[in-house]
mmCIF file of C-alpha atoms and ligand atoms in Angstrom:
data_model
loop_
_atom_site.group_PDB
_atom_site.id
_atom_site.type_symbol
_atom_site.label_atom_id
_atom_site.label_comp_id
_atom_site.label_asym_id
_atom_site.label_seq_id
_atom_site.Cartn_x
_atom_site.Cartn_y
_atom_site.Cartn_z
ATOM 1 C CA UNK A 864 -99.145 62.019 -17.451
ATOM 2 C CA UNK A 865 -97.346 62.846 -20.897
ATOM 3 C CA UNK A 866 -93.491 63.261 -19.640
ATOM 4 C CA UNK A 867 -93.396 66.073 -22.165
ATOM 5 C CA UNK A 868 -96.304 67.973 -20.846
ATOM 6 C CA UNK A 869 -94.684 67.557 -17.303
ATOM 7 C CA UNK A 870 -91.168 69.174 -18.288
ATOM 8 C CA UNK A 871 -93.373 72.164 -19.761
ATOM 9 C CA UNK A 872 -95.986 72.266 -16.949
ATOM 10 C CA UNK A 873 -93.804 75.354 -14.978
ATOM 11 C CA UNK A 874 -94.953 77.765 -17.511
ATOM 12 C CA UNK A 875 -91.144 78.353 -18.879
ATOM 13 C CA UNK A 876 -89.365 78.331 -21.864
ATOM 14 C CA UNK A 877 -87.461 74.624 -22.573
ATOM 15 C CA UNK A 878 -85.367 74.925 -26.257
ATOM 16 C CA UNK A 879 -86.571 71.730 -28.212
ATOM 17 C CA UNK A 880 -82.532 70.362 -27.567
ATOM 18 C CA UNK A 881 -83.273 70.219 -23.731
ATOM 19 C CA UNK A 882 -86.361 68.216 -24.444
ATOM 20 C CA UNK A 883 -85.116 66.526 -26.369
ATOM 21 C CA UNK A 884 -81.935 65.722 -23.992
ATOM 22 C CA UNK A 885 -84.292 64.754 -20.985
ATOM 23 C CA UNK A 886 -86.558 62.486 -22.611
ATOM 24 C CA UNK A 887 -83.828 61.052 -24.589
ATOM 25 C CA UNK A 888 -85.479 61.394 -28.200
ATOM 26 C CA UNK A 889 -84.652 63.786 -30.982
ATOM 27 C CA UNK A 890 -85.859 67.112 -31.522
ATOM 28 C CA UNK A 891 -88.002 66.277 -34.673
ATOM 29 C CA UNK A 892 -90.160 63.135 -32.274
ATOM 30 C CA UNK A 893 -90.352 66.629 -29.514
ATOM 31 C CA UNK A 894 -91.644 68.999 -32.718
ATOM 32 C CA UNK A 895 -94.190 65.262 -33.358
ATOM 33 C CA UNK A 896 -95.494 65.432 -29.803
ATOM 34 C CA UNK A 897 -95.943 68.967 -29.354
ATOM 35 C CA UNK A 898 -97.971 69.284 -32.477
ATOM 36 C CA UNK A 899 -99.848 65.977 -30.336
ATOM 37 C CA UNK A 900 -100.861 68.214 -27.252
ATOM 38 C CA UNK A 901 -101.899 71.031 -29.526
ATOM 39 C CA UNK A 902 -104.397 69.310 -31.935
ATOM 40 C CA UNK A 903 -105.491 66.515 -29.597
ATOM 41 C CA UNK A 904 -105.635 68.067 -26.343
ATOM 42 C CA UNK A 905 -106.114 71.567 -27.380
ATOM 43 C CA UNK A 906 -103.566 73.005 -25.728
ATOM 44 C CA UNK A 907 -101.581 76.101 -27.435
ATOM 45 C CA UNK A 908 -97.908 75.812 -27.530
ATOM 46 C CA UNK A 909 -95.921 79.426 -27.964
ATOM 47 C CA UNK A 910 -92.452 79.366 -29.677
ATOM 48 C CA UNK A 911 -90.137 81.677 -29.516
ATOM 49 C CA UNK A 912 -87.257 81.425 -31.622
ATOM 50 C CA UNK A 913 -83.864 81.569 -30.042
ATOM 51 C CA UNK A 914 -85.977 80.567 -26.730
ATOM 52 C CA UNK A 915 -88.330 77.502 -27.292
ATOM 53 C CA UNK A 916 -90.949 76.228 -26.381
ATOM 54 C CA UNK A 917 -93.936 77.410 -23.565
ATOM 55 C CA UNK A 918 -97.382 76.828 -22.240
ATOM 56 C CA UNK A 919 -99.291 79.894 -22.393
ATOM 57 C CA UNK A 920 -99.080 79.655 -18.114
ATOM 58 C CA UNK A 921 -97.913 77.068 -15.418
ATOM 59 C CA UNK A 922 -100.533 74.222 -15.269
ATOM 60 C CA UNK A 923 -100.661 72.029 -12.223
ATOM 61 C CA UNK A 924 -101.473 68.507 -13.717
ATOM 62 C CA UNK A 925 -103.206 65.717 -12.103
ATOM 63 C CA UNK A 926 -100.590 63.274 -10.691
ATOM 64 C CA UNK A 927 -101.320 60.123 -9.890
ATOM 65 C CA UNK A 928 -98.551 59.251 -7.296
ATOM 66 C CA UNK A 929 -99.600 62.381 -5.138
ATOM 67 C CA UNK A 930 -103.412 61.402 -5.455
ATOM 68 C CA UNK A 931 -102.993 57.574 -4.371
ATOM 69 C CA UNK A 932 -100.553 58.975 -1.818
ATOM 70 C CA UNK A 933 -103.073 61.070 0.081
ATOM 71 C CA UNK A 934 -105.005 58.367 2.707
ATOM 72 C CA UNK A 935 -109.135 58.637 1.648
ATOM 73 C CA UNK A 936 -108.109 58.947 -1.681
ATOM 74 C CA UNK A 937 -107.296 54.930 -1.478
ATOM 75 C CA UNK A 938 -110.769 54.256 -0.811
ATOM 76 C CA UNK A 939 -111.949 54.695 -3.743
ATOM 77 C CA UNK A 940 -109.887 53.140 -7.013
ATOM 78 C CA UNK A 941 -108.902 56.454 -9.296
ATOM 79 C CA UNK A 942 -108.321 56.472 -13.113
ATOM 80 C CA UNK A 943 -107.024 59.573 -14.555
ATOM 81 C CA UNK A 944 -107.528 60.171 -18.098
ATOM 82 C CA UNK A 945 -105.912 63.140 -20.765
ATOM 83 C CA UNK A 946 -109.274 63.408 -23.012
ATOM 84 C CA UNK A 947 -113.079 62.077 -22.341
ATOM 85 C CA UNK A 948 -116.330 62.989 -23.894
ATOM 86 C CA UNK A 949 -117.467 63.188 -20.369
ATOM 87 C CA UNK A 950 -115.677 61.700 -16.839
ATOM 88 C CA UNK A 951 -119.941 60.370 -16.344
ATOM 89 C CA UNK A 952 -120.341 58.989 -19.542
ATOM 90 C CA UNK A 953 -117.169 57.470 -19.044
ATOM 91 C CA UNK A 954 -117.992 55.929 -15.236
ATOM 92 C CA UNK A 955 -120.846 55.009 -16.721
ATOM 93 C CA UNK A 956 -119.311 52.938 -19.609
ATOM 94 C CA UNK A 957 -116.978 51.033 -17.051
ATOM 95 C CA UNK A 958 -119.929 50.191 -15.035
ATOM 96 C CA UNK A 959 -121.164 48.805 -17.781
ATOM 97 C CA UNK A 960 -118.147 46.576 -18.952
ATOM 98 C CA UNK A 961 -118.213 45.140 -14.482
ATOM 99 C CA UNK A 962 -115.985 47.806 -13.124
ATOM 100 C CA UNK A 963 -116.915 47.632 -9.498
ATOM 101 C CA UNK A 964 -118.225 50.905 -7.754
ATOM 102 C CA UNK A 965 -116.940 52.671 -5.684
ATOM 103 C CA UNK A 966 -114.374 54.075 -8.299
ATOM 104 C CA UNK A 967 -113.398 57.593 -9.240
ATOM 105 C CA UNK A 968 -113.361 58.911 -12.840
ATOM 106 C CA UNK A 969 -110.582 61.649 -13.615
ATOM 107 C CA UNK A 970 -109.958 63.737 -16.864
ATOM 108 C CA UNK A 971 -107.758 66.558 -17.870
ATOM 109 C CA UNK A 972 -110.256 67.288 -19.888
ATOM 110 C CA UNK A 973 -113.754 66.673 -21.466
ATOM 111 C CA UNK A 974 -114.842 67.386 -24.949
ATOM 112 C CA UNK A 975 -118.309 66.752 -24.472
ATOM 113 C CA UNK A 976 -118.850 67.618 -20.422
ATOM 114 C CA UNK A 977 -122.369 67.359 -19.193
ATOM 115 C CA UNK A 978 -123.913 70.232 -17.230
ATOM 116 C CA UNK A 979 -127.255 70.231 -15.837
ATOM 117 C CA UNK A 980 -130.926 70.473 -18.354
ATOM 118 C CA UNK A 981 -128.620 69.263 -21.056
ATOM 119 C CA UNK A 982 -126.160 72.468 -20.611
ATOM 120 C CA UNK A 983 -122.534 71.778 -22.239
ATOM 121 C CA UNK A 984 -119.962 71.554 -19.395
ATOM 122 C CA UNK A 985 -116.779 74.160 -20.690
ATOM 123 C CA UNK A 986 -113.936 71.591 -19.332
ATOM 124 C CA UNK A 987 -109.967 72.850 -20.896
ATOM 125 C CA UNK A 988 -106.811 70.981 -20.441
ATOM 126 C CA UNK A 989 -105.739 71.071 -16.806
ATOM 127 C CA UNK A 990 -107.366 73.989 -15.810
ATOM 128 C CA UNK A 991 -110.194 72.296 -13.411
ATOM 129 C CA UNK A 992 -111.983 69.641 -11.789
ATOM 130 C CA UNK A 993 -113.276 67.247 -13.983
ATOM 131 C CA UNK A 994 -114.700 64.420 -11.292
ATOM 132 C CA UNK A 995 -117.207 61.143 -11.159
ATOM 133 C CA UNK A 996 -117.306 59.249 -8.568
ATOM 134 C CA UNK A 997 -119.517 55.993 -9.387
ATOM 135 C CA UNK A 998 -121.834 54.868 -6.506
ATOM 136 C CA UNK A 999 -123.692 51.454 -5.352
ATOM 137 C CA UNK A 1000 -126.842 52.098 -3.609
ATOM 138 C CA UNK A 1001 -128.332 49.544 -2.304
ATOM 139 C CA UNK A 1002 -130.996 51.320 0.515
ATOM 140 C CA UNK A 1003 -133.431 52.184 -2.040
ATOM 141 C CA UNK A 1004 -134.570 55.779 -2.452
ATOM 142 C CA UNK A 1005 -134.025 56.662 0.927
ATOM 143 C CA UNK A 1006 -130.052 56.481 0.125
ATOM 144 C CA UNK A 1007 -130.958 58.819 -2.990
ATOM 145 C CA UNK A 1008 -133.090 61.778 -0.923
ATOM 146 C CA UNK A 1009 -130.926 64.421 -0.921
ATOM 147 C CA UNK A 1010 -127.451 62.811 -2.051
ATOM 148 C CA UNK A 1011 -126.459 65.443 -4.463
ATOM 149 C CA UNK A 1012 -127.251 68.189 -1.400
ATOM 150 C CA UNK A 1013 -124.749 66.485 0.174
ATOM 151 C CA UNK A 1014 -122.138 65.886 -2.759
ATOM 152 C CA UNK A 1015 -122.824 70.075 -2.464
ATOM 153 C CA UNK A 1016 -122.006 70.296 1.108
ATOM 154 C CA UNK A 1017 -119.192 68.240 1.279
ATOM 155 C CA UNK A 1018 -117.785 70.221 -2.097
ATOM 156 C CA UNK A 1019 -117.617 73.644 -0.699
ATOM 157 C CA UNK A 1020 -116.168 72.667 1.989
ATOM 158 C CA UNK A 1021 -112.986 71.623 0.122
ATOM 159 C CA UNK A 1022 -113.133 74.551 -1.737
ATOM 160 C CA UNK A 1023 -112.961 76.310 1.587
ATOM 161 C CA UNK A 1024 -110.504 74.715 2.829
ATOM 162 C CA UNK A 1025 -108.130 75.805 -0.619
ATOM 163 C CA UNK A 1026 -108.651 79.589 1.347
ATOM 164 C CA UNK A 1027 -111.746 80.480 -0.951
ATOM 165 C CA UNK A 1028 -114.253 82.529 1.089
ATOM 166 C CA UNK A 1029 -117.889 83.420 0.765
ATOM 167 C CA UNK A 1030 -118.738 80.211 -0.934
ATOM 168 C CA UNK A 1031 -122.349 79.675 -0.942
ATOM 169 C CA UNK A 1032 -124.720 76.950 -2.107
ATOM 170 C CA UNK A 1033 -127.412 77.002 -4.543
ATOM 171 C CA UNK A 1034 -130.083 74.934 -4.854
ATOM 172 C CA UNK A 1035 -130.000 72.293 -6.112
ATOM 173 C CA UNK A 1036 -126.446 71.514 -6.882
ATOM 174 C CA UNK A 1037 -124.492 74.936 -7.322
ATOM 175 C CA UNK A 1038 -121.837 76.843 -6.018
ATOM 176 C CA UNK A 1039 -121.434 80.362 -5.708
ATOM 177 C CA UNK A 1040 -119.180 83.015 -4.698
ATOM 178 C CA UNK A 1041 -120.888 86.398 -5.180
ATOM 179 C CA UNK A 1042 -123.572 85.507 -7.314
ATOM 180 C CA UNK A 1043 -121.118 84.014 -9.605
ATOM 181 C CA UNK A 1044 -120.516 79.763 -10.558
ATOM 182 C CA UNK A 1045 -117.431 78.105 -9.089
ATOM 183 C CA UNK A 1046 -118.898 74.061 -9.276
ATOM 184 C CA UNK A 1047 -121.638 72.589 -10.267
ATOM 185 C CA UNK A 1048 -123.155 68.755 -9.651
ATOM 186 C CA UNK A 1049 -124.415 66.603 -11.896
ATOM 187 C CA UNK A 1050 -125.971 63.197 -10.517
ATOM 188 C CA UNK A 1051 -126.843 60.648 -12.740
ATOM 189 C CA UNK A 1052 -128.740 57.394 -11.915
ATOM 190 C CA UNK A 1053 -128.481 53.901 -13.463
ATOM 191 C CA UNK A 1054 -130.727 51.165 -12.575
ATOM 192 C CA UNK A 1055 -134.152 50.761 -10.013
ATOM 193 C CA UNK A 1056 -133.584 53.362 -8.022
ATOM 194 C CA UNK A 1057 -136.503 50.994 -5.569
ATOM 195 C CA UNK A 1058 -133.988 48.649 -5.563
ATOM 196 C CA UNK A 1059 -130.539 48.201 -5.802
ATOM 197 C CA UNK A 1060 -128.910 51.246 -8.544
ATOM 198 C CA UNK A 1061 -125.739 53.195 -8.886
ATOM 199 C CA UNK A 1062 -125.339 56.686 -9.296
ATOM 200 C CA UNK A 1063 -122.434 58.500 -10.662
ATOM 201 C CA UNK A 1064 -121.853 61.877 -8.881
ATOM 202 C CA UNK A 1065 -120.072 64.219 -11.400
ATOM 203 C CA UNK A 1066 -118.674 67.257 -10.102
ATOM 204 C CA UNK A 1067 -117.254 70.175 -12.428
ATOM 205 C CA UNK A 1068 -115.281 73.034 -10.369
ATOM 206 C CA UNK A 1069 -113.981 76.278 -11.982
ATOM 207 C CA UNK A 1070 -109.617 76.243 -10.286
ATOM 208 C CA UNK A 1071 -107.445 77.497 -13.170
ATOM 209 C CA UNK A 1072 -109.268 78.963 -15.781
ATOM 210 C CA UNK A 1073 -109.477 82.471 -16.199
ATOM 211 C CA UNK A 1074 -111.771 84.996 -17.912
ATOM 212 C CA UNK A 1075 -108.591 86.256 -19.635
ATOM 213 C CA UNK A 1076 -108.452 82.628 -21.934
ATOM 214 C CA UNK A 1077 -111.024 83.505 -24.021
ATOM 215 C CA UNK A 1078 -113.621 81.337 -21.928
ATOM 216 C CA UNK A 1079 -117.542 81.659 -22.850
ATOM 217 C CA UNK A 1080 -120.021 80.634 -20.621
ATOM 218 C CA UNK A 1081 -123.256 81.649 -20.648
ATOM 219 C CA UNK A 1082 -123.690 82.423 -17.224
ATOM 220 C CA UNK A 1083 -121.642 84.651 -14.437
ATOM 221 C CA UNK A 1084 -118.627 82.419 -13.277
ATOM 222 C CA UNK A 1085 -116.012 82.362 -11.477
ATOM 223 C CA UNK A 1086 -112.964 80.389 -10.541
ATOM 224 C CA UNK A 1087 -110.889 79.372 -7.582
ATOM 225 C CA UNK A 1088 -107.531 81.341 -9.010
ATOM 226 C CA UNK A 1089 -109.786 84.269 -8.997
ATOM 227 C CA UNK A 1090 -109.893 84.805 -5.317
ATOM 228 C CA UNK A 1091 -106.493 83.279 -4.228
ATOM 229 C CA UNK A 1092 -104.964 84.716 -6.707
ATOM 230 C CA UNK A 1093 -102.407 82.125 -7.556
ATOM 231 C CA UNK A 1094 -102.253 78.749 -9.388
ATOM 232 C CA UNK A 1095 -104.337 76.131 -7.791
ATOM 233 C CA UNK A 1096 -103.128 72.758 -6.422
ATOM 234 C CA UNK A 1097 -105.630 70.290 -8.176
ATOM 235 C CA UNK A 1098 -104.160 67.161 -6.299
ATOM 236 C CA UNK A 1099 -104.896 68.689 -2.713
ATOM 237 C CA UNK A 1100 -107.903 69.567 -4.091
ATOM 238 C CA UNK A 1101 -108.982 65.903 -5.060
ATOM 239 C CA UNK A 1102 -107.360 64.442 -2.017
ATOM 240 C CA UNK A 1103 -109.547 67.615 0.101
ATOM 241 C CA UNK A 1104 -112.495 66.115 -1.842
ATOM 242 C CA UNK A 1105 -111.904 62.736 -1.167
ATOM 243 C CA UNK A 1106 -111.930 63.441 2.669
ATOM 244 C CA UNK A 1107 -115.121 65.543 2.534
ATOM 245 C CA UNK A 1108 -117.281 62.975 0.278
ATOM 246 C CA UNK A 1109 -116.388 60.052 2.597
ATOM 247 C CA UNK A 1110 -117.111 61.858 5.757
ATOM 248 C CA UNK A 1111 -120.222 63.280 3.980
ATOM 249 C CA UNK A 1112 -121.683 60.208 2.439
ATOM 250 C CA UNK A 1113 -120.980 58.323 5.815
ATOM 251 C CA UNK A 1114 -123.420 60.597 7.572
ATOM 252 C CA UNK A 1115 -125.793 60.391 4.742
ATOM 253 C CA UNK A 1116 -125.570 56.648 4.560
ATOM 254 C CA UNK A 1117 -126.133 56.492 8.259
ATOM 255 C CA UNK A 1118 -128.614 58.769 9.100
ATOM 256 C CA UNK A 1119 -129.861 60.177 5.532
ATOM 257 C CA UNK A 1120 -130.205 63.734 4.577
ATOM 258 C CA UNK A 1121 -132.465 64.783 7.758
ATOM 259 C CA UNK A 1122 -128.851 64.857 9.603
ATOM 260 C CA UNK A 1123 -127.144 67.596 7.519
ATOM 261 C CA UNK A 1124 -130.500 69.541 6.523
ATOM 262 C CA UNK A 1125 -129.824 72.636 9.011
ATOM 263 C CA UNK A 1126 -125.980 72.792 7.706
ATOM 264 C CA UNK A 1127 -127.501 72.789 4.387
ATOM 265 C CA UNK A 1128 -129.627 75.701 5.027
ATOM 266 C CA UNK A 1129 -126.930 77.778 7.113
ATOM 267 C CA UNK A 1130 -125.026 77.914 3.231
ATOM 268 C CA UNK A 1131 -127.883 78.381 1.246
ATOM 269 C CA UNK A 1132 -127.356 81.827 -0.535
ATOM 270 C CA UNK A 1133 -130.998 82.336 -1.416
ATOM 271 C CA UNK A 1134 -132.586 81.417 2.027
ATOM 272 C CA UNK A 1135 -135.447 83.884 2.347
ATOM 273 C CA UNK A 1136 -135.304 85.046 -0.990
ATOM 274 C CA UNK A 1137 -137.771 85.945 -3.762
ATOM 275 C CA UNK A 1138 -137.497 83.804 -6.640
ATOM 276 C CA UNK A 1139 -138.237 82.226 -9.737
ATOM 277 C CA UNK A 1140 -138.548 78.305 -9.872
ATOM 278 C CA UNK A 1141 -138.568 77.427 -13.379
ATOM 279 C CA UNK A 1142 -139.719 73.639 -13.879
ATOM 280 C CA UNK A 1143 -140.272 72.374 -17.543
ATOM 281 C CA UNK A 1144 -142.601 74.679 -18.721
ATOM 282 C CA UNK A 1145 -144.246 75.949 -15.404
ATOM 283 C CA UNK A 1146 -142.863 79.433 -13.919
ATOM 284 C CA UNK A 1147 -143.430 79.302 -9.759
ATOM 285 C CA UNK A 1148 -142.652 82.656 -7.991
ATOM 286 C CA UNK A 1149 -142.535 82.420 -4.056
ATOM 287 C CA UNK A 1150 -140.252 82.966 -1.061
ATOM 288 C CA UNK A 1151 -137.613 80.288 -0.197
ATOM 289 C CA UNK A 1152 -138.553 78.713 3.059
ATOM 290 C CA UNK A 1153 -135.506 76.000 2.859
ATOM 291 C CA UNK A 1154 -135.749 72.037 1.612
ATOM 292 C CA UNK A 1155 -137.038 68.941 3.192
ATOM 293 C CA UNK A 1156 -136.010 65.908 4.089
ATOM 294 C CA UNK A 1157 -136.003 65.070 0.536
ATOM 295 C CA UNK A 1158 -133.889 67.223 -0.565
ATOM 296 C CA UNK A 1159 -136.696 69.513 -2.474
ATOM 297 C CA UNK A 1160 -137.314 73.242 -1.911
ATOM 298 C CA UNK A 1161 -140.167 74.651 -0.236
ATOM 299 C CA UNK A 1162 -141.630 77.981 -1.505
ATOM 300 C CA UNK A 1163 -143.856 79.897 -0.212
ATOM 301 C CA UNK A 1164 -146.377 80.254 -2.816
ATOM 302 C CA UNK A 1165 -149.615 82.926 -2.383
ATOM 303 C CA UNK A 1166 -149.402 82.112 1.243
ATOM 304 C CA UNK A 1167 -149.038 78.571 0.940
ATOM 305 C CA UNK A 1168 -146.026 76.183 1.619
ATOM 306 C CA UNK A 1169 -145.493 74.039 -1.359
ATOM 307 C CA UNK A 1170 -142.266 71.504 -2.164
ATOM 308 C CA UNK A 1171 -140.727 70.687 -5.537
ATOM 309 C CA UNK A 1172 -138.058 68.399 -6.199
ATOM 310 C CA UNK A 1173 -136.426 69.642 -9.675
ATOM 311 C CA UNK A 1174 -135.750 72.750 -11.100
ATOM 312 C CA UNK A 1175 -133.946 76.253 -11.559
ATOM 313 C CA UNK A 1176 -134.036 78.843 -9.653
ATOM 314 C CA UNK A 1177 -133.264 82.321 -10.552
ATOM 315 C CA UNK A 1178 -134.093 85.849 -8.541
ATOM 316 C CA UNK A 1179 -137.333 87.374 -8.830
ATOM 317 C CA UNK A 1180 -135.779 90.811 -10.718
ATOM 318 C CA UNK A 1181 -137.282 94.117 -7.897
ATOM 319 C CA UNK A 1182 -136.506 91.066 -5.010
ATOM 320 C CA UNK A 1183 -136.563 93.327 -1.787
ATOM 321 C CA UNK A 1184 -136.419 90.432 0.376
HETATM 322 C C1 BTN B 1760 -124.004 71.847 -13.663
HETATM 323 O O1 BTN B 1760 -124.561 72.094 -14.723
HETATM 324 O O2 BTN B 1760 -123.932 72.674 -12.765
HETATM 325 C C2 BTN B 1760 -123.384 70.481 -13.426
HETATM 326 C C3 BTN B 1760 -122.012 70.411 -13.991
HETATM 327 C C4 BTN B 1760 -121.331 69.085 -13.761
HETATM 328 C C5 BTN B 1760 -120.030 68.976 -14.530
HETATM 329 C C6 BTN B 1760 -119.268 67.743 -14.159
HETATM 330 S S1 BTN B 1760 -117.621 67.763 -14.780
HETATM 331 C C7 BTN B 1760 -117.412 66.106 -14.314
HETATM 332 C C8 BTN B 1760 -118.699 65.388 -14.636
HETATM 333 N N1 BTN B 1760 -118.704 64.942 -16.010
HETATM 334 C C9 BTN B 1760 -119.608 65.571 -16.754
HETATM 335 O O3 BTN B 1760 -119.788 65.379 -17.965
HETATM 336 N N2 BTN B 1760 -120.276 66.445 -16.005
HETATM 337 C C10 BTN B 1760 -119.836 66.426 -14.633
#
């Protein structure tokens, strides 16, 4: 963490003398470094003459200390970086150059984050959760059915346990509160999934940001300040995260996805709803019945039960379900 940015990180005014003062370096290398969070990590600086310098708000930033202090966290190796194209790209680079899995990718931010059917990822400067965790799998495909369901599972429940409530899952790897995006999931495989492969779990949740920072997303969102209506903790929420992925994953591992199927369900938001399954260029409108063992949906198409594995869904528009 940039000793700078922690100084400013409580939202206040600091005069470029005291900065100066407690980092022990002169007010023109301060003036050097601030113009250094502004262009490189995008982050606006207000000054106020006779006053200083300010974030635009408090920022909680990701601390390493606190995160290797927290027990499950020290499972799984953690590297947190300031900037990334993408916290996957980048697991995936370091599994290329023999890092060895498990390990945990952190960023303060992403300038090229990955969402789902090629969708850009919107990732600021210590607002969120920018996190990959890089996997072996060495089961086969078995170890694979349903994973990301269970990324999902494991997910909201550390977002519950921050206090946010009526957090919902949608299938296949979002989460909602009212209708409305707080995380999203985006699994990526490397190697024979037959035989032994990795995959590198990337999870993006909405904590910090707000509507009011000039955010555009192209679909409804929402974040976890929004309902507690404070500043977020990001370090509880990775340590939180930790805990639920290895208790999750443990079950998985053990007894695969069959095990946590009827949890699964008991969050799905869209259970017994009328939708839309949109899959390359085919449009399939049915009922939601629940998924498989596999992790795939099953519709209820023209009176039929049918399964697919990949896709969006959206609600069938008139749905009286
Ligand atoms: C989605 O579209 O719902 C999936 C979003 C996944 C975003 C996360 S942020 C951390 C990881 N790195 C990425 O580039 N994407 C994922």
């Amino acid at each position: 963490m940039l000793p700078l940015l922690k100084l400013l990180q409580d939202g206040r005014f600091h005069s470029g003398e005291a900065l100066g003062a407690a980092l022990g370096i002169s007010r023109s290398a301060i003036w050097k470094q601030l113009r250094h969070l502004e262009t490189e990590l995008a982050l606006p600086i207000h000054k106020v003459r006779g006053r200083g310098y300010r974030l635009a708000g408090p920022l909680c930033l990701l601390d390493e200390g606190v995160l290797s202090s927290c027990s499950a966290s020290s499972a799984w190796p953690i590297s947190i970086l300031q900037s990334v194209d993408s916290t996957n790209a980048e697991a995936l680079r370091r599994l290329g150059t023999r890092q060895e899995p498990p390990f945990v990718v952190l960023a303060e931010r992403q300038t090229a984050g990955r969402g789902r059917r090629g969708r850009n990822w919107v990732s600021p400067f210590a607002e969120n959760l920018y996190y990959s965790l890089m996997l072996r799998i060495d089961g086969g495909m078995r170890q694979v059915e349903g994973l990301s369901l269970v990324v999902g599972l494991a997910l909201l429940n550390a977002i519950r346990a921050a206090g946010v409530t009526g957090v919902g899952l949608k299938w296949p790897n979002d989460l909602l509160v009212n209708g409305r995006k707080i995380a999203g999931i985006l699994s990526e495989l490397s190697g024979d999934p037959e035989d032994i492969c990795h995959v590198v779990i990337g999870i993006g949740v909405n904590v910090n940001m707000r509507a009011a920072d000039n955010i555009v997303i192209d679909q409804p969102w929402t974040s976890m300040c929004e309902g507690l209506g404070g500043l977020v903790d990001r370090n509880e929420l990775v340590c939180e995260l930790n805990r639920q992925l290895c208790r999750y994953l443990e079950i998985h591992q053990r007894l695969g996805f069959s095990a946590l199927l009827a949890e699964w369900q008991e969050h799905h938001v869209w259970q017994g709803r009328a939708v839309v399954l949109t899959a390359g260029s085919q449009s399939i409108t049915g009922v939601v019945l629940g998924v498989d063992r596999t992790g795939a949906i099953r519709l209820e198409v023209d009176g039929n039960e049918r399964s697919f594995s990949g896709g969006e869904l959206s609600l069938r528009l008139h749905d009286d379900s």
